[in-house]
Tab-separated table of C-alpha atoms in Angstrom:
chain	number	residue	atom	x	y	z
K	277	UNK	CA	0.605	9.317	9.250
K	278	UNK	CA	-1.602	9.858	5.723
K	279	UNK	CA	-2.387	13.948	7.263
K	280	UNK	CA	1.028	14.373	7.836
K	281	UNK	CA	2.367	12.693	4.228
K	282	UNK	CA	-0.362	14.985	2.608
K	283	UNK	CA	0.072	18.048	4.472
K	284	UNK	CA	4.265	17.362	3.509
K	285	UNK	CA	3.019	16.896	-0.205
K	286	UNK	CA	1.225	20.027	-0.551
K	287	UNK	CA	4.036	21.832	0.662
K	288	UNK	CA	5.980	20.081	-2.143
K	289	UNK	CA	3.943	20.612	-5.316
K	290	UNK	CA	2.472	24.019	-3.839
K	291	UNK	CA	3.883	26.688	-3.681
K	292	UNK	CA	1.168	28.862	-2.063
K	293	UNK	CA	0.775	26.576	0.606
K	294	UNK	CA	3.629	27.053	2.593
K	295	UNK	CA	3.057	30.866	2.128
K	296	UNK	CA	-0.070	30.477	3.924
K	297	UNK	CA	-0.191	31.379	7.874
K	298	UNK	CA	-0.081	28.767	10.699
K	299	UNK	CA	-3.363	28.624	11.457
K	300	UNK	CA	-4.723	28.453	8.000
K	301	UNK	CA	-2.288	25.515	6.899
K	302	UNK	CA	-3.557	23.688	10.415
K	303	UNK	CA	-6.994	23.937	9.615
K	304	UNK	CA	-6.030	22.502	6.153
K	305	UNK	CA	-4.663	19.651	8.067
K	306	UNK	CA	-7.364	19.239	9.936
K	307	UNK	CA	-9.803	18.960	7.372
K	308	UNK	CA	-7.167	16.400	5.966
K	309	UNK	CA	-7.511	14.164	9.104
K	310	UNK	CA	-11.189	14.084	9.212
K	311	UNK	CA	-11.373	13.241	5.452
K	312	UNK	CA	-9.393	10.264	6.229
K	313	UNK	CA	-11.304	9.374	9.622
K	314	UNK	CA	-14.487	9.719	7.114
K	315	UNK	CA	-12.659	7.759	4.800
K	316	UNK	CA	-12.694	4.861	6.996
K	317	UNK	CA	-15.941	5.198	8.333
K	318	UNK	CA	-17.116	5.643	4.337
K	319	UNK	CA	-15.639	1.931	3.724
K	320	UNK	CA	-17.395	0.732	6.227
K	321	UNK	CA	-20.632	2.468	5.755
K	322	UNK	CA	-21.131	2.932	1.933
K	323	UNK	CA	-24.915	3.353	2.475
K	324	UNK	CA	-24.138	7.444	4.456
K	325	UNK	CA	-21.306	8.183	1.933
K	326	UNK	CA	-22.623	11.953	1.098
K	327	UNK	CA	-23.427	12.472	4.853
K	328	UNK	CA	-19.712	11.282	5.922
K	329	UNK	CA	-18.312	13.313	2.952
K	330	UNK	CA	-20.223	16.362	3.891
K	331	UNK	CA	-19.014	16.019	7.416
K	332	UNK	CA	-15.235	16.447	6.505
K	333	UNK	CA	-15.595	20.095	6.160
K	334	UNK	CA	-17.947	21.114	9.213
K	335	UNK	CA	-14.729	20.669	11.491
K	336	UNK	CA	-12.968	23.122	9.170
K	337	UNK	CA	-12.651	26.895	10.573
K	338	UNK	CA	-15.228	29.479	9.145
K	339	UNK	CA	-13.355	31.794	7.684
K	340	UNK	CA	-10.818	28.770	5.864
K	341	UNK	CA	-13.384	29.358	2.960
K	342	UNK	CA	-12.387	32.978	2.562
K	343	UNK	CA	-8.214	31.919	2.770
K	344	UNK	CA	-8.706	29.350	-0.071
K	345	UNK	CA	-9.946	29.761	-3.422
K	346	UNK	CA	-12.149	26.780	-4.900
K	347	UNK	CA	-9.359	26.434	-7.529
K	348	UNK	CA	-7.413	25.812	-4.618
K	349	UNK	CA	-9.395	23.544	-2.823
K	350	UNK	CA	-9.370	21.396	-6.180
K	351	UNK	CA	-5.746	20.908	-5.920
K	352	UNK	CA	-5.502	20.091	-2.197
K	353	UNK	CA	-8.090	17.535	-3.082
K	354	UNK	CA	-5.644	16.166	-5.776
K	355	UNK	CA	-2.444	16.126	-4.079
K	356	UNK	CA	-4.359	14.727	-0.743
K	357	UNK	CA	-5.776	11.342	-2.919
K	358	UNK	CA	-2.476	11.319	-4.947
K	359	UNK	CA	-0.717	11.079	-1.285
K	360	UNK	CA	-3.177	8.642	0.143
K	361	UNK	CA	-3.096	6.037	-3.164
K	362	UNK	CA	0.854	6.008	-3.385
K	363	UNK	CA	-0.201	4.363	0.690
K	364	UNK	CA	-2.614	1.845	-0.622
K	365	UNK	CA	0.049	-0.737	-1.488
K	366	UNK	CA	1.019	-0.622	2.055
K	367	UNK	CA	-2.811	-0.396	3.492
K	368	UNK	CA	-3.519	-3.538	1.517
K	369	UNK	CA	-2.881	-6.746	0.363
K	370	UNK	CA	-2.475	-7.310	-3.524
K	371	UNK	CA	-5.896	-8.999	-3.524
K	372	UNK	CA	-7.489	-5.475	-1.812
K	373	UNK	CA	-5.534	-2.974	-3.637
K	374	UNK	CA	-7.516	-2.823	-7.053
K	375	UNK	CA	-10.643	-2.314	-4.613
K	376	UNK	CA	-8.958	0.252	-2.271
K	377	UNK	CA	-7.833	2.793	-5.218
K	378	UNK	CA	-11.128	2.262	-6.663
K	379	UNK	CA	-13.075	3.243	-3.012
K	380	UNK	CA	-10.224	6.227	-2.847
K	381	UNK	CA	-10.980	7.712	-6.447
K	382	UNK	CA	-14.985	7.571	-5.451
K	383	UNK	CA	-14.436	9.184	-1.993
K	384	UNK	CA	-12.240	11.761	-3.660
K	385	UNK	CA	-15.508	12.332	-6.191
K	386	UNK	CA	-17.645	13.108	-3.100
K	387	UNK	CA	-15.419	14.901	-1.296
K	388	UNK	CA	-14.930	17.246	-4.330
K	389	UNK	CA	-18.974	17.576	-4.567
K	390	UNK	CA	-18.980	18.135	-0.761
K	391	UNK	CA	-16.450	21.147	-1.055
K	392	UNK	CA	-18.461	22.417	-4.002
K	393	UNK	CA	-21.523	22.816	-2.100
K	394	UNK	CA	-19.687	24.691	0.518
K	395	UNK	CA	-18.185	27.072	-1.486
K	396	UNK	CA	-21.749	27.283	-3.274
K	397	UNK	CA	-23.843	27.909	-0.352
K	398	UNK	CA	-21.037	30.265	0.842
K	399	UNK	CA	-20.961	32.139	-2.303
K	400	UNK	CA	-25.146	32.334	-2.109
K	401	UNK	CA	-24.356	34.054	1.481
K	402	UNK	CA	-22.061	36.363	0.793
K	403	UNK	CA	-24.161	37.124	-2.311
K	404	UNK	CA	-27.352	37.880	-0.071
K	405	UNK	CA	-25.067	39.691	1.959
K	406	UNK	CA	-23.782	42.056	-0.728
K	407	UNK	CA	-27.241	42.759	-1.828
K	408	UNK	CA	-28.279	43.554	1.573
K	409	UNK	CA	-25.436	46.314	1.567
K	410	UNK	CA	-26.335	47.377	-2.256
K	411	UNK	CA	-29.631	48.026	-1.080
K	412	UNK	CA	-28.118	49.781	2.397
K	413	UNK	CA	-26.726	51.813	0.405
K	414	UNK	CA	-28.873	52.945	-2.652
K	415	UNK	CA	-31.169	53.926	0.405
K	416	UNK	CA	-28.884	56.344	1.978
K	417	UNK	CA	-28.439	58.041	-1.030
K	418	UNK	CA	-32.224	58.575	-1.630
K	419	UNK	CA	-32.588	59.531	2.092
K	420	UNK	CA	-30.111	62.078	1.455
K	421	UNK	CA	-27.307	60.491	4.128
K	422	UNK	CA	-24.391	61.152	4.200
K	423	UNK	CA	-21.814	60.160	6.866
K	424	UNK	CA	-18.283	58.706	6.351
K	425	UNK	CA	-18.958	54.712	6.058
K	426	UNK	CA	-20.900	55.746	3.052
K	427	UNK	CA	-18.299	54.881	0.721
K	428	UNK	CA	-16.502	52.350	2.314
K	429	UNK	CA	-19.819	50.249	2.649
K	430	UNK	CA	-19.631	51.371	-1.718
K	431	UNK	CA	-16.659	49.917	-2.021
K	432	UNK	CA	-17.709	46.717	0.005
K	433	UNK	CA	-19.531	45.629	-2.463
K	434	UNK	CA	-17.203	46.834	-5.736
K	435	UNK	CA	-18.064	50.250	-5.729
K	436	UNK	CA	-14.351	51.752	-7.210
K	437	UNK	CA	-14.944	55.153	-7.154
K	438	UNK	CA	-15.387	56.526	-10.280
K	439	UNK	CA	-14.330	59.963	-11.343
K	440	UNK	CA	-18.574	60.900	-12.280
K	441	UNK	CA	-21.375	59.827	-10.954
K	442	UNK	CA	-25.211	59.881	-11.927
K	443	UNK	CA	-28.308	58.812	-10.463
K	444	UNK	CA	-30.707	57.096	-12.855
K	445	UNK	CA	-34.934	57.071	-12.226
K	446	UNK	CA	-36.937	54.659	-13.855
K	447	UNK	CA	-39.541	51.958	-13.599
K	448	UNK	CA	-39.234	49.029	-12.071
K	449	UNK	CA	-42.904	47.242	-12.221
K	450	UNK	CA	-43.395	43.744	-13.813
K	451	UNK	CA	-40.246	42.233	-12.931
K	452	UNK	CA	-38.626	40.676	-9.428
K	453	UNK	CA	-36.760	43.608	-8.099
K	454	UNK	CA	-33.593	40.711	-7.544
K	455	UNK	CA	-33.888	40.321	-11.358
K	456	UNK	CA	-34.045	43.564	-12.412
K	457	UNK	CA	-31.197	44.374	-10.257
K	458	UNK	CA	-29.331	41.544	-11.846
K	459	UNK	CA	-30.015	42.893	-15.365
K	460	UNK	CA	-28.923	46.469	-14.260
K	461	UNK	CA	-25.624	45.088	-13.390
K	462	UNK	CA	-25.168	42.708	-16.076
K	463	UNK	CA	-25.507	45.865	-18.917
K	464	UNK	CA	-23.139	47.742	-16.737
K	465	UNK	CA	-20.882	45.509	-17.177
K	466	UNK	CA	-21.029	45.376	-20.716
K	467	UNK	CA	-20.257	48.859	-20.801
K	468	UNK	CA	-17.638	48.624	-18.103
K	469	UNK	CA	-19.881	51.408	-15.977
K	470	UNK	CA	-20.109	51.152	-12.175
K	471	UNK	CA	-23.360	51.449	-10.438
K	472	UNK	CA	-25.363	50.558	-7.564
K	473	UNK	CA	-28.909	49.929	-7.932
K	474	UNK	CA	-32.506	48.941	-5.677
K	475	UNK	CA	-35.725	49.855	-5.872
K	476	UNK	CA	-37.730	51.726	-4.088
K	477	UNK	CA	-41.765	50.665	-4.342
K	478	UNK	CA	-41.708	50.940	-8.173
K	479	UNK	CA	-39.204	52.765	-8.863
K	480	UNK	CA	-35.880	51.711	-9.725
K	481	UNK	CA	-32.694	53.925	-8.845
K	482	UNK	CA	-29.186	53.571	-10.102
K	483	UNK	CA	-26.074	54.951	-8.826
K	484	UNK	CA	-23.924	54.978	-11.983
K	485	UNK	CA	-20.178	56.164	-11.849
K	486	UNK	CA	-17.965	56.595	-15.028
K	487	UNK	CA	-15.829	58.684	-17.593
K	488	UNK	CA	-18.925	60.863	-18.221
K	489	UNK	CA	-18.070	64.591	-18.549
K	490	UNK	CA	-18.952	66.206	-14.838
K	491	UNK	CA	-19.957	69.610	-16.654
K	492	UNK	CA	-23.082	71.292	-15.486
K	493	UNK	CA	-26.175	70.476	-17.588
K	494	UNK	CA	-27.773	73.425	-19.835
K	495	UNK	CA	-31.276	73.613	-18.569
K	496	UNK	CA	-32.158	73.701	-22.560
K	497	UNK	CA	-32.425	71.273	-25.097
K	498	UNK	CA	-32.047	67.932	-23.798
K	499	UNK	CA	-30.023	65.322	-25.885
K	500	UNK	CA	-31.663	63.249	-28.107
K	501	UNK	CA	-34.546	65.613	-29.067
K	502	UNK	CA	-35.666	67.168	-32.555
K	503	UNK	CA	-35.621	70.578	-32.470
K	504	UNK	CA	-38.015	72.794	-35.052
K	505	UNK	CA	-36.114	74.178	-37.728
K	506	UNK	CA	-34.262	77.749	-37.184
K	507	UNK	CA	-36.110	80.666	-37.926
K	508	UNK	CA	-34.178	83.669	-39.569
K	509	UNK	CA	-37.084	85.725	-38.573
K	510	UNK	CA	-36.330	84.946	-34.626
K	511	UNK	CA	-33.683	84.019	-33.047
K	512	UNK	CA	-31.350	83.080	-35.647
K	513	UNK	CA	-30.353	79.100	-34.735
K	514	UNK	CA	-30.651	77.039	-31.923
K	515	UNK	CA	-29.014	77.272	-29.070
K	516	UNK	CA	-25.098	75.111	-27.977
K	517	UNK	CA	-26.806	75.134	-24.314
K	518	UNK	CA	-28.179	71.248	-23.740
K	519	UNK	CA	-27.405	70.223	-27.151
K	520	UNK	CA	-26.056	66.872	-27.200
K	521	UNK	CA	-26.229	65.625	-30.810
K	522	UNK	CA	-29.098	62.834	-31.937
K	523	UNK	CA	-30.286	59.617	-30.436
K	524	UNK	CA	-27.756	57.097	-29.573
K	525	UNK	CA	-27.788	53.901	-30.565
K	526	UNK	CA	-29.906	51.184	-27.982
K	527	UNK	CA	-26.521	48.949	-27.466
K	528	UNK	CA	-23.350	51.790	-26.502
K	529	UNK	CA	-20.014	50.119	-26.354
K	530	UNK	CA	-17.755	51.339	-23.568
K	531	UNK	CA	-15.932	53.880	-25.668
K	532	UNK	CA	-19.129	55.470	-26.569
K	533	UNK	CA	-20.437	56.213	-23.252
K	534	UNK	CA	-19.344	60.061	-23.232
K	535	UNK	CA	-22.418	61.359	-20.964
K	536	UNK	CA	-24.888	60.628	-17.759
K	537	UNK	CA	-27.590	60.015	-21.095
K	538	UNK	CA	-25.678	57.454	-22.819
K	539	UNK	CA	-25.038	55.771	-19.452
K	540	UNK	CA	-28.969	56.093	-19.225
K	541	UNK	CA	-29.236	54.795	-23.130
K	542	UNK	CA	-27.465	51.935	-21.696
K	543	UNK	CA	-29.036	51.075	-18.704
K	544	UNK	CA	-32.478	51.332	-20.465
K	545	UNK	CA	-33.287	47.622	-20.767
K	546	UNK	CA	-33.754	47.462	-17.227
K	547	UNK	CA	-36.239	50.005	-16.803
K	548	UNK	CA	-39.755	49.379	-17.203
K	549	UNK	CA	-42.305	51.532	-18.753
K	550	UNK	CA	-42.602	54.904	-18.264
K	551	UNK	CA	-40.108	57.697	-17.980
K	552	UNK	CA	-36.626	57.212	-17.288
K	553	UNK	CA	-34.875	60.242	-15.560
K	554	UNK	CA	-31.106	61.409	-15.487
K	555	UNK	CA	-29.663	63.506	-12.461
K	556	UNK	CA	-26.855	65.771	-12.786
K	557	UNK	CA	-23.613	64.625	-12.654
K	558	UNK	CA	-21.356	65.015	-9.730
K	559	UNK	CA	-18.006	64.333	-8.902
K	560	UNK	CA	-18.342	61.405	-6.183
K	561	UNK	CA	-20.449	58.836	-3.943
K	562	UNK	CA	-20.694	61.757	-1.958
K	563	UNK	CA	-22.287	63.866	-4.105
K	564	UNK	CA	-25.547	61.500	-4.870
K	565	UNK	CA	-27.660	62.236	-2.655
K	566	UNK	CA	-27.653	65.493	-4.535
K	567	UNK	CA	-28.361	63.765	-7.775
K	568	UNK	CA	-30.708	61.497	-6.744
K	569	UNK	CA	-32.856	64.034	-5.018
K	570	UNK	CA	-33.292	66.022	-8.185
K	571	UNK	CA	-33.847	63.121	-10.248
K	572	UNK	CA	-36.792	61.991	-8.146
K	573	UNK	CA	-38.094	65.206	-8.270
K	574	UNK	CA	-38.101	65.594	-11.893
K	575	UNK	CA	-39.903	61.946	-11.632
K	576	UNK	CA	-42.496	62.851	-9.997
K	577	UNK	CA	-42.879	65.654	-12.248
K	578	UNK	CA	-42.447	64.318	-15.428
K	579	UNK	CA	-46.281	63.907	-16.741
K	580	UNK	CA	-46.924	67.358	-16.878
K	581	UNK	CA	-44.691	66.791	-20.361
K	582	UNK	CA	-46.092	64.429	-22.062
K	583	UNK	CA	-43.590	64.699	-24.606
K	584	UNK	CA	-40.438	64.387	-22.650
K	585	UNK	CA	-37.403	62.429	-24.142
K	586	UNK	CA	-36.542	58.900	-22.796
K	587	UNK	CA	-34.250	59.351	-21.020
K	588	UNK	CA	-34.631	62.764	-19.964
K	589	UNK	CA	-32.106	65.124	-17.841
K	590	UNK	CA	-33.712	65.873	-14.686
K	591	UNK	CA	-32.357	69.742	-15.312
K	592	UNK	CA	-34.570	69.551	-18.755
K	593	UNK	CA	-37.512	69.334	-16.356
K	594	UNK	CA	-36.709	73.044	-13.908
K	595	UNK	CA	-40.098	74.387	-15.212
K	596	UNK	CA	-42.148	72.246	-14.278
K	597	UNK	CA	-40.442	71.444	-11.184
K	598	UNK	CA	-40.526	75.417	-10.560
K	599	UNK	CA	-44.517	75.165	-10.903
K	600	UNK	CA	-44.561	72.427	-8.753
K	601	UNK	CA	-43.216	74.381	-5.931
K	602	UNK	CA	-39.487	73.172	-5.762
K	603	UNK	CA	-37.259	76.297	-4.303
K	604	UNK	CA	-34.071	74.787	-5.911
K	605	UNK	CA	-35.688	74.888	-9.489
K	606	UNK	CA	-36.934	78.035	-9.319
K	607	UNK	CA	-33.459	80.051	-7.848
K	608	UNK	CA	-31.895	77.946	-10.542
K	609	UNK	CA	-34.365	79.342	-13.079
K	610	UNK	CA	-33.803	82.742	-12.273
K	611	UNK	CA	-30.435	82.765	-11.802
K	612	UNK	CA	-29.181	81.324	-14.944
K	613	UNK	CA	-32.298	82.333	-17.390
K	614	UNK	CA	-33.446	85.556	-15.467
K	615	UNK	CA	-30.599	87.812	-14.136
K	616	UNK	CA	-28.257	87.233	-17.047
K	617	UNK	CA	-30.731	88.932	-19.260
K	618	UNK	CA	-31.459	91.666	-16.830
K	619	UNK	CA	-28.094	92.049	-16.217
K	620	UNK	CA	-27.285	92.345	-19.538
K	621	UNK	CA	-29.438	95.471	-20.301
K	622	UNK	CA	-33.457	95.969	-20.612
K	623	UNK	CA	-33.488	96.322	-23.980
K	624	UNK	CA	-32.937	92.550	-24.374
K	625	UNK	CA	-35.027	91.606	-21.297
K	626	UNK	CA	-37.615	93.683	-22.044
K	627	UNK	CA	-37.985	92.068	-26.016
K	628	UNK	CA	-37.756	89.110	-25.070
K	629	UNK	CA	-40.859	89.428	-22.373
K	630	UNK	CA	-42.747	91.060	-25.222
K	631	UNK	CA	-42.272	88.870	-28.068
K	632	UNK	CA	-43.211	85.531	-25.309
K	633	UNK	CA	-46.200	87.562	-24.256
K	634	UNK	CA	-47.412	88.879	-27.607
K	635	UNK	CA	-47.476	84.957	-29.082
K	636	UNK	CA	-43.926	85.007	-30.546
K	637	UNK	CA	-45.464	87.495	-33.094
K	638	UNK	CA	-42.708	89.701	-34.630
K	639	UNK	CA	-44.520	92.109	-35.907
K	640	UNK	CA	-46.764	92.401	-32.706
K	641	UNK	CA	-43.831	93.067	-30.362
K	642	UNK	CA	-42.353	95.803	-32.970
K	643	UNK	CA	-45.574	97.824	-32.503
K	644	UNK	CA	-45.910	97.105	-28.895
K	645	UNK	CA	-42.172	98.476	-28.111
K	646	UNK	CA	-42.170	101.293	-31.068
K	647	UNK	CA	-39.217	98.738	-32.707
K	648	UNK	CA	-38.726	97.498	-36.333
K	649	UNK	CA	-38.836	94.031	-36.599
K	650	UNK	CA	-35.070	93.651	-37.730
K	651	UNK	CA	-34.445	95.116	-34.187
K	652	UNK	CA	-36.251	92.792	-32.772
K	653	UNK	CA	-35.238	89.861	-34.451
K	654	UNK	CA	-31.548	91.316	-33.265
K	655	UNK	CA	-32.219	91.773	-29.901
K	656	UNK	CA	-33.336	88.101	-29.216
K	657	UNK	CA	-30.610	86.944	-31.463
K	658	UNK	CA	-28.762	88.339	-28.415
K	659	UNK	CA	-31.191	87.306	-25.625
K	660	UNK	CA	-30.323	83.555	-26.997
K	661	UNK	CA	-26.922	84.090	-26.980
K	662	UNK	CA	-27.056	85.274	-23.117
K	663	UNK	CA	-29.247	82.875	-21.506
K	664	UNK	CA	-28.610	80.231	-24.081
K	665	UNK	CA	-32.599	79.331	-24.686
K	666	UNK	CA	-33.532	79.850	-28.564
K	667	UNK	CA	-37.617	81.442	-28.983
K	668	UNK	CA	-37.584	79.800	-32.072
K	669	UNK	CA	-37.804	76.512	-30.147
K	670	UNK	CA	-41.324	75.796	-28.171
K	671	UNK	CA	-39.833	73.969	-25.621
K	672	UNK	CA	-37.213	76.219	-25.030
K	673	UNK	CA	-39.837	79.038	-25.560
K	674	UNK	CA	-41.457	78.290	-22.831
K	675	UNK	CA	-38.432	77.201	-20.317
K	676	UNK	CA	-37.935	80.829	-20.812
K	677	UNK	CA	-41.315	82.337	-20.160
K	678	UNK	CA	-41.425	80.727	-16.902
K	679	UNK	CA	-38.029	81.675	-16.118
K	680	UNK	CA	-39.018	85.368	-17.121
K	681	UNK	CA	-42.605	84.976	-14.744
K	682	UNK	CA	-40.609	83.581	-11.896
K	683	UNK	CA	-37.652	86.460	-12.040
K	684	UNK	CA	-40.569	89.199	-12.283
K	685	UNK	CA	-42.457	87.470	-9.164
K	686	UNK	CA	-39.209	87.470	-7.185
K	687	UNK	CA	-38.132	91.485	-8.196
K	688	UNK	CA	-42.283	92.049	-7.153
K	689	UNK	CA	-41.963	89.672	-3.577
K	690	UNK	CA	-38.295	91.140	-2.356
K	691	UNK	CA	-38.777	94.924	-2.563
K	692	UNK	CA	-42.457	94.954	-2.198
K	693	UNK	CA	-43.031	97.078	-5.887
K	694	UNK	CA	-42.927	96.213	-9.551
C-alpha cells in the first residue's frame, strides 16, 4: 500500500515521471518496495542500517541508472518519505509517532547516501570506460586506421566534429598519463576546443578540432619566430609565406584561438619538456591520421634544430625531415620550393643556386654569372616572391638550399643526366 501511494505521488508532483516508459516507472516501484521492506528490517536492525540501505538499490534494473538523473533520484527520494510520513499517523500510535518520523527522516538520509554511491561508482565506470575509448581511439589515429566506427567511437566520448582538426606532439614524462590527460582536457575546455588525447610511451598526442583556419601551411617562417631584419641588398623583405604575426600570449581566450599554433599555445601546460609539434590542419576525424603521422615525424626530427620554436609546425620541419629520408617531405620540397622556380625561368633558378652556393655573397654571384649586383638583388627579389622563402632569412635560406639540392638530385636520378 506505501509503493503504490508513492508511486501515485510521483505521478502527481512529477511531471517527468509519468512520461517515463513502463518498465522504467516499474523498476522505480520496485526499488520503492524494497526501500520499505528495508525500512522495516532497518527498525528492527539499527546495528546493519548502511548494509540494508545499500541493498534497496541492488534489486533495481542496470540500466535504471542511465533513465534517471541523480537530480532525479533526489526528488523520488523526497516525494517517497513525504508519502510514507503523511502514513505514520496511521502506522502508529501517538506515543510512537514522534519516534517513527524521526527513524523515517534517518532512513531517508541513508538511502540518499546509498543512491549517491551508486551513481558515484557508476559515474567512475563509465568514466574508465570513456577513457578506455579516448585512448582506442587516439591509437587508431597514430596507427594510421581508418575505418567507419572511427568517428562514431569520437563522438562516444564527446567528440562533435569540428570543422578543423590538428594533431598536437609533445612530452608527456613526469606526470601520470591519467593526469596529464585530465589537464589536456581541462585547458580545452577553457578555450572551448575539442580534442582527444593519450600517450604513447612518452609522448603525448592530441587530437584537437576547432575554428582554426584549414589553409595549407607555408613551409617558411613558422609563427612566433624573429626573423633577421630585411636586407635591401637581397631579397627585399620577408616573405607572407608562414608568417603568422608574434608570440601569443600563454593563456588564449576562445576568441583568440585563430590557428592549429594558438590551439598548441593553449594546450602547452600539459606538455612536458621538450618540443611540442603542430600537424597540419585537416578538415575532419578522418583526416588525422594524416596529421598525426607528420607530426610524429617532425618529432622525431626535431633535434637536428636546436633552435626550433615551441610550438613548432610540423611543415616548418620538411628539411630536415627530407634529410632524414621521408619521401613525403622531400616531393613536397620540390614541388612547392623547386619546380615553381624552374618553372618560372632559369634566370631566377639559376641566381638563386648561385648566390646559396657562393655564401649569400652578392658580389660573388655577380662575377660568377657575368651579372651586376642590382640584377641580382632583382632576380631573388623575384625568386622570393615565387617560392615564397626570403635569402635574407637563414632559416629560410637554407629551407631553400635543400629544396634546390633535392630538385637537382631528382632532374639527375629521373633522366639519368644533369
Amino acid at each position: 500500500m506505501l509503493a503504490s501511494r508513492a508511486a501515485a505521488r510521483m505521478s502527481e508532483v512529477l511531471p517527468w515521471f509519468s512520461a517515463m516508459s513502463a518498465s522504467h516507472r516499474a523498476g522505480i516501484q520496485l526499488v520503492v518496495q524494497a526501500g520499505i521492506s528495508s525500512f522495516v528490517e532497518w527498525c528492527r536492525r539499527p546495528e546493519h542500517a548502511r548494509q540494508l540501505s545499500e541493498d534497496v538499490f541492488r534489486v533495481a534494473p542496470r540500466e535504471l541508472v542511465r533513465a534517471v538523473t541523480f537530480r532525479r533520484l533526489v526528488d523520488l527520494v523526497r516525494v517517497a518519505v513525504e508519502a510514507i510520513e503523511a502514513e505514520v499517523p496511521n502506522l502508529a500510535g501517538p506515543e510512537d509517532e514522534l519516534r517513527l518520523l524521526a527513524d523515517v527522516l534517518r532512513y531517508s538520509r541513508d538511502i540518499a547516501f546509498a543512491g549517491a554511491v551508486v551513481y558515484a561508482r557508476a559515474a567512475e565506470e563509465r568514466g574508465a570506460w570513456d577513457a578506455r575509448l579516448e585512448a582506442l581511439v587516439v591509437d587508431h589515429v597514430v596507427r594510421g586506421e581508418v575505418d567507419r566506427a572511427l568517428p562514431s567511437r569520437a563522438a562516444a566520448v564527446g567528440w562533435r566534429n569540428p570543422p578543423a582538426v590538428t594533431v598536437i606532439v609533445g612530452g608527456a614524462e613526469g606526470n601520470a598519463p591519467e593526469a596529464v590527460v585530465d589537464e589536456v582536457h581541462r585547458l580545452a575546455r577553457m578555450a572551448q576546443l575539442e580534442v582527444l588525447a593519450g600517450v604513447h610511451h612518452n609522448r603525448l598526442v592530441m587530437v584537437v578540432g576547432g575554428q582554426f583556419a584549414t589553409g595549407s601551411d607555408g613551409i617558411g617562417r613558422p609563427g612566433g619566430v624573429a626573423t633577421a631584419a630585411g636586407d635591401a641588398a637581397t631579397a627585399g623583405g620577408p616573405s607572407s609565406v608562414g608568417a603568422q604575426g608574434g608570440a601569443a600570449p600563454d593563456r588564449l581566450l576562445a576568441s583568440e584561438v585563430h590557428t592549429a599554433l594558438d590551439a598548441a599555445r593553449v594546450l602547452l601546460p600539459a606538455c612536458g619538456p621538450g618540443p611540442v609539434v603542430v600537424g597540419p590542419v585537416v578538415a575532419d576525424l578522418t583526416g588525422a591520421p594524416r596529421a598525426a603521422r607528420m607530426a610524429l615525424a617532425a618529432t622525431d626530427v626535431v633535434a637536428a634544430w636546436p633552435a626550433a620554436p615551441r610550438p613548432v609546425q610540423a611543415r616548418a620541419l620538411l628539411p630536415e625531415l627530407a634529410l632524414a629520408g621521408d619521401a613525403d617531405a622531400r616531393r613536397a620540397l620540390i614541388e612547392e620550393v623547386y619546380l615553381p622556380l624552374r618553372d618560372a625561368g632559369t634566370p631566377l633558378l639559376e641566381t638563386a643556386g648561385a648566390y646559396l652556393d657562393f655564401g649569400s655573397s652578392l658580389e660573388a654571384t655577380a662575377r660568377a654569372l657575368y651579372l651586376h649586383t642590382n640584377t641580382v638583388r632583382y632576380r631573388l627579389r623575384k625568386a622570393a616572391e615565387v617560392c615564397g622563402l626570403d635569402p635574407a632569412d637563414h632559416r629560410e635560406r637554407f629551407i631553400l638550399h635543400v629544396a634546390l639540392v633535392l630538385g637537382r638530385l631528382d632532374g639527375v636520378l629521373s633522366t639519368g643526366k644533369a
